[in-house]
Short mmCIF file of C-alpha atoms and ligand atoms in Angstrom, two decimals:
data_model
loop_
_atom_site.label_atom_id
_atom_site.label_comp_id
_atom_site.label_asym_id
_atom_site.label_seq_id
_atom_site.Cartn_x
_atom_site.Cartn_y
_atom_site.Cartn_z
CA UNK A 45 0.28 -0.69 -0.57
CA UNK A 46 1.23 2.99 -1.21
CA UNK A 47 2.00 5.54 1.67
CA UNK A 48 -0.20 8.79 3.27
CA UNK A 49 2.02 11.53 2.43
CA UNK A 50 -0.65 14.23 3.17
CA UNK A 51 -0.12 16.50 6.46
CA UNK A 52 -2.04 19.04 7.79
CA UNK A 53 -0.68 22.50 8.57
CA UNK A 54 -2.57 25.29 10.16
CA UNK A 55 -5.77 24.65 7.87
CA UNK A 56 -3.43 23.92 5.32
CA UNK A 57 -3.46 20.25 3.32
CA UNK A 58 -0.10 19.93 2.36
CA UNK A 59 0.34 16.45 -0.39
CA UNK A 60 3.94 15.96 1.40
CA UNK A 61 5.11 17.51 4.05
CA UNK A 62 8.49 18.68 1.97
CA UNK A 63 8.30 22.44 0.87
CA UNK A 64 11.72 24.70 -0.42
CA UNK A 65 12.46 26.90 1.50
CA UNK A 66 12.92 31.21 1.87
CA UNK A 67 15.77 32.23 -0.84
CA UNK A 68 16.67 29.07 -2.20
CA UNK A 69 13.85 28.16 -4.92
CA UNK A 70 13.31 32.49 -6.11
CA UNK A 71 10.31 33.88 -6.91
CA UNK A 72 8.95 30.17 -8.32
CA UNK A 73 7.88 30.71 -10.45
CA UNK A 74 12.22 30.16 -11.63
CA UNK A 75 11.42 26.13 -11.24
CA UNK A 76 8.93 25.55 -13.01
CA UNK A 77 10.50 24.17 -15.96
CA UNK A 78 13.14 21.68 -13.93
CA UNK A 79 10.59 20.65 -10.19
CA UNK A 80 6.85 18.95 -10.58
CA UNK A 81 4.91 21.38 -8.35
CA UNK A 82 2.07 18.54 -7.90
CA UNK A 83 4.90 16.10 -6.38
CA UNK A 84 5.79 19.19 -3.67
CA UNK A 85 4.00 19.96 -0.96
CA UNK A 86 4.11 24.06 -0.97
CA UNK A 87 6.68 26.84 -1.67
CA UNK A 88 8.12 29.56 -0.19
CA UNK A 89 9.34 32.50 -1.99
CA UNK A 90 11.84 34.59 -1.51
CA UNK A 91 11.37 37.37 0.87
CA UNK A 92 8.97 40.01 0.02
CA UNK A 93 9.42 43.60 1.48
CA UNK A 94 6.96 47.23 1.14
CA UNK A 95 9.21 48.26 -1.58
CA UNK A 96 11.92 46.88 -4.50
CA UNK A 97 15.40 46.51 -2.55
CA UNK A 98 18.80 45.60 -4.26
CA UNK A 99 19.99 44.02 -1.81
CA UNK A 100 24.23 43.89 -1.07
CA UNK A 101 26.62 44.21 -2.14
CA UNK A 102 28.85 41.24 -4.26
CA UNK A 103 30.22 39.38 -3.60
CA UNK A 104 27.08 37.52 -1.25
CA UNK A 105 27.79 33.75 -0.95
CA UNK A 106 30.67 32.01 -0.10
CA UNK A 107 31.38 28.28 -0.23
CA UNK A 108 32.44 26.30 3.06
CA UNK A 109 33.05 22.65 4.51
CA UNK A 110 29.83 20.83 4.42
CA UNK A 111 27.54 24.42 3.50
CA UNK A 112 27.99 28.70 2.62
CA UNK A 113 27.27 31.83 3.25
CA UNK A 114 26.19 34.07 2.65
CA UNK A 115 24.63 37.64 3.05
CA UNK A 116 22.23 38.57 -0.01
CA UNK A 117 20.20 41.38 1.95
CA UNK A 118 16.41 40.56 0.93
CA UNK A 119 16.90 42.34 -2.74
CA UNK A 120 13.63 41.48 -4.10
CA UNK A 121 11.30 43.32 -6.73
CA UNK A 122 9.09 44.67 -3.93
CA UNK A 123 5.21 43.11 -3.32
CA UNK A 124 3.13 44.92 -5.89
CA UNK A 125 5.98 43.38 -8.94
CA UNK A 126 5.95 39.94 -6.80
CA UNK A 127 1.18 40.16 -7.57
CA UNK A 128 2.31 41.20 -11.35
CA UNK A 129 4.60 39.34 -12.38
CA UNK A 130 5.29 36.54 -10.39
CA UNK A 131 2.30 35.42 -8.11
CA UNK A 132 -0.49 34.67 -11.50
CA UNK A 133 2.02 31.76 -13.18
CA UNK A 134 1.90 30.41 -9.81
CA UNK A 135 -2.09 30.11 -9.33
CA UNK A 136 -1.51 27.58 -12.00
CA UNK A 137 -0.71 25.25 -9.80
CA UNK A 138 -3.08 24.83 -6.84
CA UNK A 139 -1.81 21.80 -5.40
CA UNK A 140 1.16 23.10 -4.50
CA UNK A 141 1.34 25.75 -1.59
CA UNK A 142 2.51 29.21 -1.85
CA UNK A 143 3.35 29.94 0.85
CA UNK A 144 4.70 34.23 0.60
CA UNK A 145 8.12 35.30 2.96
CA UNK A 146 7.17 38.63 4.01
CA UNK A 147 10.42 41.31 5.85
CA UNK A 148 10.05 45.13 7.40
CA UNK A 149 12.33 47.09 8.81
CA UNK A 150 9.11 47.74 10.98
CA UNK A 151 6.63 46.62 12.01
CA UNK A 152 4.70 48.24 9.77
CA UNK A 153 6.57 47.39 6.46
CA UNK A 154 5.78 44.26 7.41
CA UNK A 155 2.36 44.43 8.23
CA UNK A 156 1.98 46.91 4.64
CA UNK A 157 3.22 43.93 1.94
CA UNK A 158 0.75 41.37 4.14
CA UNK A 159 -2.58 44.63 3.79
CA UNK A 160 -1.45 44.13 0.27
CA UNK A 161 -0.78 40.87 -0.17
CA UNK A 162 -4.46 39.99 0.84
CA UNK A 163 -5.97 41.19 -2.35
CA UNK A 164 -4.26 38.64 -4.40
CA UNK A 165 -5.76 35.29 -4.52
CA UNK A 166 -3.73 32.12 -5.01
CA UNK A 167 -1.32 32.37 -2.02
CA UNK A 168 -1.82 29.24 1.11
CA UNK A 169 -0.33 30.91 4.51
CA UNK A 170 2.57 33.73 5.18
CA UNK A 171 5.63 33.03 7.13
CA UNK A 172 6.65 36.56 8.41
CA UNK A 173 10.94 36.21 8.17
CA UNK A 174 11.74 37.65 12.02
CA UNK A 175 15.09 36.37 11.97
CA UNK A 176 17.03 37.64 8.58
CA UNK A 177 20.16 38.84 10.28
CA UNK A 178 22.12 40.29 7.63
CA UNK A 179 19.99 43.90 7.32
CA UNK A 180 22.12 46.34 9.59
CA UNK A 181 18.84 47.53 11.61
CA UNK A 182 16.46 44.18 10.47
CA UNK A 183 15.40 41.94 11.55
CA UNK A 184 18.00 40.27 14.38
CA UNK A 185 15.99 43.11 16.03
CA UNK A 186 12.15 40.96 15.56
CA UNK A 187 14.53 37.76 16.04
CA UNK A 188 16.63 38.11 18.84
CA UNK A 189 14.37 39.92 21.37
CA UNK A 190 10.36 38.05 22.51
CA UNK A 191 8.83 40.95 23.21
CA UNK A 192 9.63 42.69 20.21
CA UNK A 193 9.35 39.14 17.96
CA UNK A 194 5.48 39.33 19.88
CA UNK A 195 5.11 42.93 19.30
CA UNK A 196 5.44 41.36 15.23
CA UNK A 197 3.71 39.01 15.04
CA UNK A 198 0.73 40.48 17.24
CA UNK A 199 0.36 43.20 14.51
CA UNK A 200 0.63 40.68 12.03
CA UNK A 201 -1.19 38.89 12.50
CA UNK A 202 -4.55 40.87 13.40
CA UNK A 203 -4.15 41.80 9.75
CA UNK A 204 -3.41 38.76 8.12
CA UNK A 205 -6.48 36.99 6.64
CA UNK A 206 -4.18 34.03 5.79
CA UNK A 207 -2.41 30.95 8.24
CA UNK A 208 0.91 32.33 9.22
CA UNK A 209 3.65 30.70 9.68
CA UNK A 210 6.69 32.40 11.86
CA UNK A 211 10.25 32.31 11.43
CA UNK A 212 12.54 31.82 13.82
CA UNK A 213 15.87 32.78 13.67
CA UNK A 214 18.01 29.87 16.30
CA UNK A 215 20.88 33.60 17.22
CA UNK A 216 19.43 33.71 20.44
CA UNK A 217 20.21 32.03 23.80
CA UNK A 218 16.61 29.96 24.14
CA UNK A 219 14.06 29.03 21.47
CA UNK A 220 11.96 27.75 23.34
CA UNK A 221 11.17 31.32 24.81
CA UNK A 222 11.34 32.28 21.59
CA UNK A 223 8.71 29.81 19.94
CA UNK A 224 6.32 30.15 23.17
CA UNK A 225 6.43 34.32 22.36
CA UNK A 226 5.47 34.40 18.72
CA UNK A 227 2.77 31.75 20.37
CA UNK A 228 1.53 33.72 22.52
CA UNK A 229 1.23 36.49 20.35
CA UNK A 230 -1.12 34.16 17.40
CA UNK A 231 1.05 32.81 15.66
CA UNK A 232 -0.33 29.77 13.69
CA UNK A 233 3.19 27.78 12.83
CA UNK A 234 6.58 28.60 13.35
CA UNK A 235 9.54 27.44 11.20
CA UNK A 236 12.55 26.95 12.72
CA UNK A 237 15.86 27.52 11.77
CA UNK A 238 17.21 30.58 9.71
CA UNK A 239 20.79 31.09 8.94
CA UNK A 240 23.30 31.27 11.99
CA UNK A 241 25.81 34.55 11.59
CA UNK A 242 29.08 33.23 9.79
CA UNK A 243 32.29 35.41 9.73
CA UNK A 244 34.93 33.36 6.78
CA UNK A 245 38.37 35.72 6.26
CA UNK A 246 40.88 35.03 3.44
CA UNK A 247 44.07 35.08 5.33
CA UNK A 248 45.73 36.02 2.21
CA UNK A 249 44.02 39.31 1.80
CA UNK A 250 43.76 39.61 5.54
CA UNK A 251 39.91 41.01 4.52
CA UNK A 252 35.88 39.21 5.33
CA UNK A 253 35.23 36.95 2.13
CA UNK A 254 31.79 38.15 1.95
CA UNK A 255 31.66 42.08 1.10
CA UNK A 256 28.80 42.81 3.64
CA UNK A 257 31.44 41.27 6.04
CA UNK A 258 29.72 38.20 8.44
CA UNK A 259 26.51 36.19 6.56
CA UNK A 260 24.13 33.29 7.88
CA UNK A 261 25.61 29.53 7.52
CA UNK A 262 23.24 27.16 5.47
CA UNK A 263 23.27 23.77 4.85
CA UNK A 264 23.84 20.16 5.87
CA UNK A 265 27.54 21.61 8.58
CA UNK A 266 24.14 23.75 10.79
CA UNK A 267 21.56 20.51 10.91
CA UNK A 268 22.28 18.62 14.04
CA UNK A 269 21.95 21.70 15.75
CA UNK A 270 18.83 22.75 13.64
CA UNK A 271 17.22 19.38 14.90
CA UNK A 272 17.83 19.71 18.13
CA UNK A 273 16.36 23.92 17.86
CA UNK A 274 13.50 22.40 15.70
CA UNK A 275 12.56 19.72 19.40
CA UNK A 276 12.98 22.46 21.92
CA UNK A 277 10.08 24.17 19.77
CA UNK A 278 7.86 21.70 19.44
CA UNK A 279 7.89 20.18 23.09
CA UNK A 280 7.36 24.57 23.59
CA UNK A 281 4.36 24.89 22.30
CA UNK A 282 1.55 23.56 20.01
CA UNK A 283 1.03 25.06 17.06
CA UNK A 284 3.20 22.84 14.03
CA UNK A 285 6.60 23.17 13.71
CA UNK A 286 8.32 22.91 10.15
CA UNK A 287 11.39 22.48 10.48
CA UNK A 288 14.70 22.78 8.20
CA UNK A 289 19.30 23.88 7.89
CA UNK A 290 20.67 21.11 6.00
CA UNK A 291 18.08 18.53 4.70
CA UNK A 292 19.89 17.11 1.13
CA UNK A 293 18.28 13.96 1.88
CA UNK A 294 14.75 11.65 2.71
CA UNK A 295 16.87 10.70 6.29
CA UNK A 296 17.79 14.19 6.82
CA UNK A 297 13.62 15.11 6.71
CA UNK A 298 12.55 12.42 8.75
CA UNK A 299 14.81 13.28 11.80
CA UNK A 300 13.63 16.58 11.60
CA UNK A 301 9.96 15.04 11.94
CA UNK A 302 11.29 12.64 14.31
CA UNK A 303 12.44 15.30 16.49
CA UNK A 304 8.81 17.11 16.13
CA UNK A 305 8.43 18.94 12.88
CA UNK A 306 4.72 18.83 11.57
CA UNK A 307 6.66 18.88 7.59
CA UNK A 308 10.56 19.97 6.47
CA UNK A 309 11.83 22.99 4.41
CA UNK A 310 15.15 22.38 1.91
CA UNK A 311 17.27 24.89 1.20
CA UNK A 312 20.67 25.02 0.86
CA UNK A 313 19.92 22.09 -0.87
CA UNK A 314 18.90 23.38 -4.50
CA UNK A 315 21.61 24.81 -5.45
CA UNK A 316 23.32 21.87 -5.85
CA UNK A 317 20.62 19.52 -7.29
CA UNK A 318 17.22 21.71 -8.90
CA UNK A 319 14.98 19.06 -8.17
CA UNK A 320 16.76 18.33 -4.82
CA UNK A 321 13.42 18.87 -3.09
CA UNK A 322 11.66 16.52 -5.95
CA UNK A 323 13.40 14.18 -5.04
CA UNK A 324 13.47 14.33 -1.89
CA UNK A 325 9.36 14.44 -1.26
CA UNK A 326 9.65 11.03 -3.80
CA UNK A 327 12.84 9.78 -1.85
CA UNK A 328 11.08 10.03 1.22
CA UNK A 329 7.39 8.80 0.00
CA UNK A 330 9.53 5.07 -0.57
CA UNK A 331 11.12 5.36 2.99
CA UNK A 332 7.42 5.24 3.94
CA UNK A 333 6.77 2.77 2.20
CA UNK A 334 10.17 0.13 3.40
CA UNK A 335 9.81 1.04 6.78
CA UNK A 336 6.13 0.54 7.48
CA UNK A 337 5.31 3.51 7.30
CA UNK A 338 1.31 4.17 6.68
CA UNK A 339 0.89 8.10 7.00
CA UNK A 340 3.93 9.53 7.16
CA UNK A 341 1.73 11.56 9.71
CA UNK A 342 3.17 9.56 12.18
CA UNK A 343 6.10 9.94 11.79
CA UNK A 344 6.34 13.28 13.95
CA UNK A 345 7.77 13.61 16.89
CA UNK A 346 8.15 9.88 17.74
CA UNK A 347 11.82 10.50 19.08
CA UNK A 348 12.44 8.06 21.57
CA UNK A 349 13.82 8.93 24.78
CA UNK A 350 13.44 5.25 26.95
CA UNK A 351 16.87 4.57 27.50
CA UNK A 352 17.59 1.32 25.40
CA UNK A 353 17.16 -2.23 26.79
CA UNK A 354 20.22 -4.15 28.30
C1 LIG B 1189 20.81 32.23 -0.34
C2 LIG B 1189 19.62 32.94 0.48
C3 LIG B 1189 18.58 33.18 0.70
C4 LIG B 1189 17.77 33.15 1.38
N1 LIG B 1189 17.33 33.98 1.91
C5 LIG B 1189 16.50 33.58 2.80
C6 LIG B 1189 14.70 34.94 3.41
O1 LIG B 1189 14.82 35.55 1.26
N2 LIG B 1189 13.85 34.79 3.99
C7 LIG B 1189 13.72 33.43 4.77
O2 LIG B 1189 13.24 33.91 5.64
N3 LIG B 1189 15.11 32.75 5.09
C8 LIG B 1189 16.09 32.61 3.81
N4 LIG B 1189 16.77 31.53 4.06
C9 LIG B 1189 17.41 31.05 4.86
C10 LIG B 1189 17.02 29.94 4.61
O3 LIG B 1189 15.29 29.74 4.28
C11 LIG B 1189 16.77 28.87 5.30
O4 LIG B 1189 16.53 29.74 6.83
C12 LIG B 1189 17.94 28.18 5.77
O5 LIG B 1189 19.51 28.18 4.47
C13 LIG B 1189 18.47 27.60 6.83
O6 LIG B 1189 18.04 25.17 6.22
P1 LIG B 1189 19.14 25.40 4.49
O7 LIG B 1189 20.58 24.29 5.58
O8 LIG B 1189 18.78 24.21 3.62
O9 LIG B 1189 19.80 26.06 3.49
C14 LIG B 1189 18.39 32.10 2.29
C15 LIG B 1189 19.27 30.36 2.63
C16 LIG B 1189 19.36 31.89 1.45
C17 LIG B 1189 21.16 30.04 1.86
#
């Protein structure tokens, strides 16, 4: 029997729990010839702001051992152009949940983007990027201070006509504290982790490798820390958690599900293999079949912490 791969995520039914992560899948439309949108649960667009943003100067992306560091700086075409130029093509794939990642400098910027997106069709949910470490006076403030995060989430939730996913920063001391702050302020789901603030130095020139000096580390290098944080967040809240950080294989995804995630996102892996999301969704179904898992949802939080038998 084929395993049931469907999962429910704050009122949105996904055909499977594999979602393309923000910033690694363009606006989605760039991948329509590469990935079958019928075979992935959803996609998250790159961060959309009120006005267009040029991003940071180059170099903005470097490879590291088992990962990469980026400081793209949230380059995007702004909410108006996103709705006019990108969203219409995504409406052709109603089976694939389109989640729009929202970013702003101030609470009112986030609210304005959500208000505008509310008027557009073809969006399943919003993902609030409260965690981008790359803009000087932007996300990091909301992402690392529980009361600032709660204020942002409450304002966004008041405006939002759709489920609100809050994306947490891993650059904090206590994930449970931030998770509870977001849930208490009305978040419908959490997603984590965003990238870890990192620095890489060229020892010959003695200069930072990225023009922005620091950037965000992603990829397999961060996976075990991300799994731990997803586990902590899932224990701390009742709302669903979407796990990510270094997922490149179905087995990686299973780890996050066992840690308590309802769904997973795949980011950096799409750089190495643009079809990674679709491949992973297929592999996960096969994995479930081989392991007699009839419903993928039964893996959620099934981490076994009982002491091993003697
Ligand atoms: C090049 C790049 C751009 C990103 N842009 C965004 C973004 O716009 N908004 C956001 O919330 N996360 C952004 N992220 C973070 C990813 O969505 C994801 O949280 C992180 O990379 C960890 O997952 P991974 O190890 O699978 O890449 C970006 C990541 C990368 C590598």
